[in-house]
XYZ file of C-alpha atoms in Angstrom:
227
model
C -3.947 8.811 6.839
C -6.794 11.528 6.322
C -5.482 14.549 3.906
C -7.718 17.946 4.406
C -7.102 21.100 2.410
C -7.736 24.720 3.967
C -8.268 27.105 1.091
C -9.290 30.640 0.556
C -10.867 31.278 -2.689
C -12.189 34.513 -3.977
C -15.970 33.708 -5.089
C -16.011 36.241 -7.857
C -12.981 38.131 -9.503
C -12.544 39.545 -13.037
C -11.322 37.690 -15.457
C -7.800 37.841 -16.924
C -7.584 40.557 -19.530
C -5.244 39.800 -22.682
C -1.575 41.188 -22.313
C -1.526 42.630 -25.597
C -4.578 44.311 -25.385
C -3.692 45.761 -22.258
C -0.727 47.349 -23.849
C -2.975 49.172 -26.625
C -4.689 52.292 -24.842
C -5.527 53.474 -28.071
C -7.935 50.772 -28.887
C -11.283 51.071 -27.221
C -12.436 47.924 -26.860
C -9.229 47.606 -24.596
C -9.662 50.662 -22.471
C -13.674 49.312 -22.056
C -12.106 45.602 -20.763
C -9.811 46.890 -18.246
C -12.249 49.748 -16.898
C -14.946 46.947 -16.942
C -12.399 44.140 -15.034
C -11.532 47.131 -11.929
C -14.578 47.774 -11.851
C -16.006 44.437 -11.586
C -12.959 43.962 -9.104
C -13.621 46.779 -7.006
C -17.326 45.479 -6.432
C -15.820 42.386 -5.317
C -13.517 42.167 -1.973
C -11.368 39.198 -1.198
C -14.336 36.476 -0.531
C -13.877 33.198 0.958
C -15.655 30.091 -0.265
C -15.313 26.233 -0.348
C -17.263 23.337 0.520
C -18.204 23.135 3.897
C -16.442 19.340 4.319
C -13.107 19.034 5.522
C -11.436 18.778 2.371
C -12.116 22.332 0.547
C -11.210 23.618 -3.357
C -10.542 26.864 -4.339
C -13.317 28.692 -6.489
C -11.633 29.882 -9.810
C -11.561 33.743 -10.774
C -14.076 33.554 -13.734
C -14.856 31.837 -16.253
C -11.220 29.260 -17.768
C -9.726 32.258 -16.404
C -7.190 31.134 -13.398
C -5.305 27.763 -12.676
C -2.848 26.257 -10.435
C 0.411 26.508 -11.898
C 3.925 25.448 -11.077
C 5.548 28.177 -13.064
C 3.414 31.236 -12.311
C 4.891 34.342 -14.891
C 5.567 36.610 -11.640
C 8.331 38.584 -13.134
C 7.915 42.252 -13.376
C 9.631 44.559 -15.493
C 9.738 47.504 -13.408
C 7.812 50.682 -15.081
C 8.524 49.353 -18.539
C 5.614 46.787 -18.025
C 3.163 49.278 -16.687
C 4.351 52.584 -19.028
C 1.469 51.811 -21.943
C -1.195 50.551 -19.726
C -4.284 52.783 -19.080
C -5.529 54.277 -15.562
C -7.704 51.001 -15.416
C -5.603 48.916 -16.091
C -3.140 50.342 -13.305
C -5.862 50.121 -10.930
C -6.504 46.634 -11.454
C -2.843 45.708 -11.047
C -2.865 47.182 -7.747
C -6.207 45.375 -6.432
C -4.486 42.249 -7.763
C -1.063 42.793 -6.045
C -3.556 43.503 -3.017
C -4.756 40.319 -3.746
C -1.977 38.418 -4.051
C -0.153 39.807 -1.274
C -3.480 39.018 0.556
C -3.906 35.297 -0.361
C -0.084 34.518 0.572
C -0.245 36.069 4.339
C -3.404 33.828 4.976
C -1.852 30.609 3.334
C 1.220 31.229 5.052
C -0.436 31.504 8.219
C -2.279 28.174 8.186
C 1.292 26.697 7.282
C 2.931 27.951 10.286
C 0.742 27.108 12.736
C 0.080 23.455 10.867
C 3.343 22.617 11.828
C 4.246 18.694 11.041
C 0.375 18.123 10.607
C 0.683 20.093 6.957
C 1.388 17.444 4.402
C 2.337 20.236 1.122
C 3.224 23.596 0.934
C 0.673 25.977 0.017
C -0.505 25.698 -3.590
C -1.929 29.053 -4.989
C -4.245 29.925 -8.053
C -2.818 32.455 -10.666
C -5.093 35.461 -13.110
C -2.855 37.112 -15.110
C -2.936 40.834 -14.641
C -2.846 43.052 -18.025
C 0.389 43.706 -17.168
C 1.279 40.214 -18.042
C 2.229 38.656 -14.806
C 0.312 36.155 -12.815
C -1.256 36.946 -9.589
C -2.364 34.707 -6.711
C -6.181 34.987 -6.446
C -6.667 31.620 -3.652
C -5.027 28.885 -2.566
C -4.626 25.906 -0.189
C -2.799 24.073 2.246
C -3.303 20.509 3.023
C -3.105 18.918 6.856
C -3.268 15.565 7.898
C -6.953 15.205 9.755
C -6.584 11.744 11.135
C -7.165 11.196 14.709
C -4.150 9.787 16.615
C -3.035 6.414 18.271
C -5.012 7.539 21.676
C -7.333 9.620 22.848
C -4.803 12.274 24.476
C -2.870 12.315 21.028
C -6.297 13.064 18.522
C -6.876 15.851 21.735
C -3.522 17.149 20.701
C -3.823 16.975 16.666
C -7.273 18.889 16.829
C -5.840 20.977 18.807
C -3.578 22.039 16.393
C -6.330 21.547 13.137
C -8.368 24.021 15.369
C -5.403 26.454 15.774
C -4.046 26.104 11.660
C -7.836 26.804 10.544
C -8.323 29.859 11.963
C -4.505 30.948 12.104
C -5.221 33.429 9.412
C -6.441 37.106 10.601
C -9.644 36.409 8.809
C -10.432 32.829 8.682
C -12.771 31.966 5.550
C -16.432 29.915 5.757
C -13.819 27.100 4.802
C -11.589 27.590 7.487
C -14.359 28.110 10.101
C -16.079 24.328 9.282
C -12.331 22.770 9.685
C -12.088 23.973 12.776
C -15.988 23.392 13.772
C -14.991 19.381 12.719
C -11.697 19.089 14.542
C -13.393 20.455 17.481
C -16.104 17.945 17.302
C -12.951 15.486 17.009
C -11.312 16.248 19.951
C -14.714 16.496 21.889
C -15.511 12.745 20.925
C -11.503 11.839 21.650
C -12.325 13.640 25.082
C -15.392 11.587 26.039
C -13.363 8.268 24.864
C -10.656 9.365 27.228
C -12.850 9.615 29.998
C -14.533 6.346 29.140
C -10.916 4.955 29.619
C -10.048 6.838 32.559
C -13.757 5.680 34.308
C -12.016 1.954 33.342
C -8.891 2.046 35.171
C -9.830 3.418 38.211
C -12.686 0.841 38.457
C -9.859 -1.908 37.658
C -7.603 -0.904 40.509
C -10.314 -0.444 43.381
C -11.371 -3.986 42.639
C -7.577 -4.915 42.543
C -6.904 -3.169 46.316
C -10.378 -5.382 47.397
C -8.756 -8.601 45.874
C -5.358 -7.512 47.421
C -7.250 -6.551 51.067
C -9.062 -9.813 50.744
C -6.323 -12.039 50.085
C -3.647 -10.721 52.532
C -6.230 -11.009 55.493
C -4.722 -13.611 58.025
C -7.237 -17.060 58.335
C -7.756 -17.118 62.165
C -9.330 -20.438 63.365
C -12.005 -19.429 65.559
C -11.307 -19.317 69.577
C -13.803 -20.769 72.136
C -12.774 -20.147 75.822
C -14.890 -22.560 78.258
C -14.742 -21.053 81.722
C -15.895 -23.334 84.905
């Protein structure tokens, strides 16, 4: 079974800030870092990246700043968690929240359309915001891209793969590459199906000819003589 991943990631995202530093607005260094992060994120809107091959990967959001974790810290203590943040840090949190929503909707669209071909749930790459909360900035969904047992089954599977890859509102470059390869798989299966159908038709016609020949009565030649 071939297992592939449809991923959605950001090619350039700000590196996460230390939560303790974000909560000390009086320190000039912390404020400068928050401002730089907010400006960087503002200049790099949601992007999609990944190899063009059928199995794609997630691009980390900065040097050693993001990782796929099983239990991200998504707890949020309400206003207490943002009371001591600078305006720049608050802007960064807002943008990370928007990115998180975008990524999750993107991966859920893949999952909903892939159906039984999805071999895993969505896996996310997280970045910790200045408020100490982890936000999803990239993700991937693994799907089975193996051909079917027959050309017709392969065609149906290829269609499902294409639909799953292009399900999000804004398919990434990696999504489009997966869809293109699935389309190629469908075309190949259609060619094989046409060959099979032509062979079956030729065999049926040949069988009809043989049967007709066998069923013809063997009448001896008749000769009439008249005097």
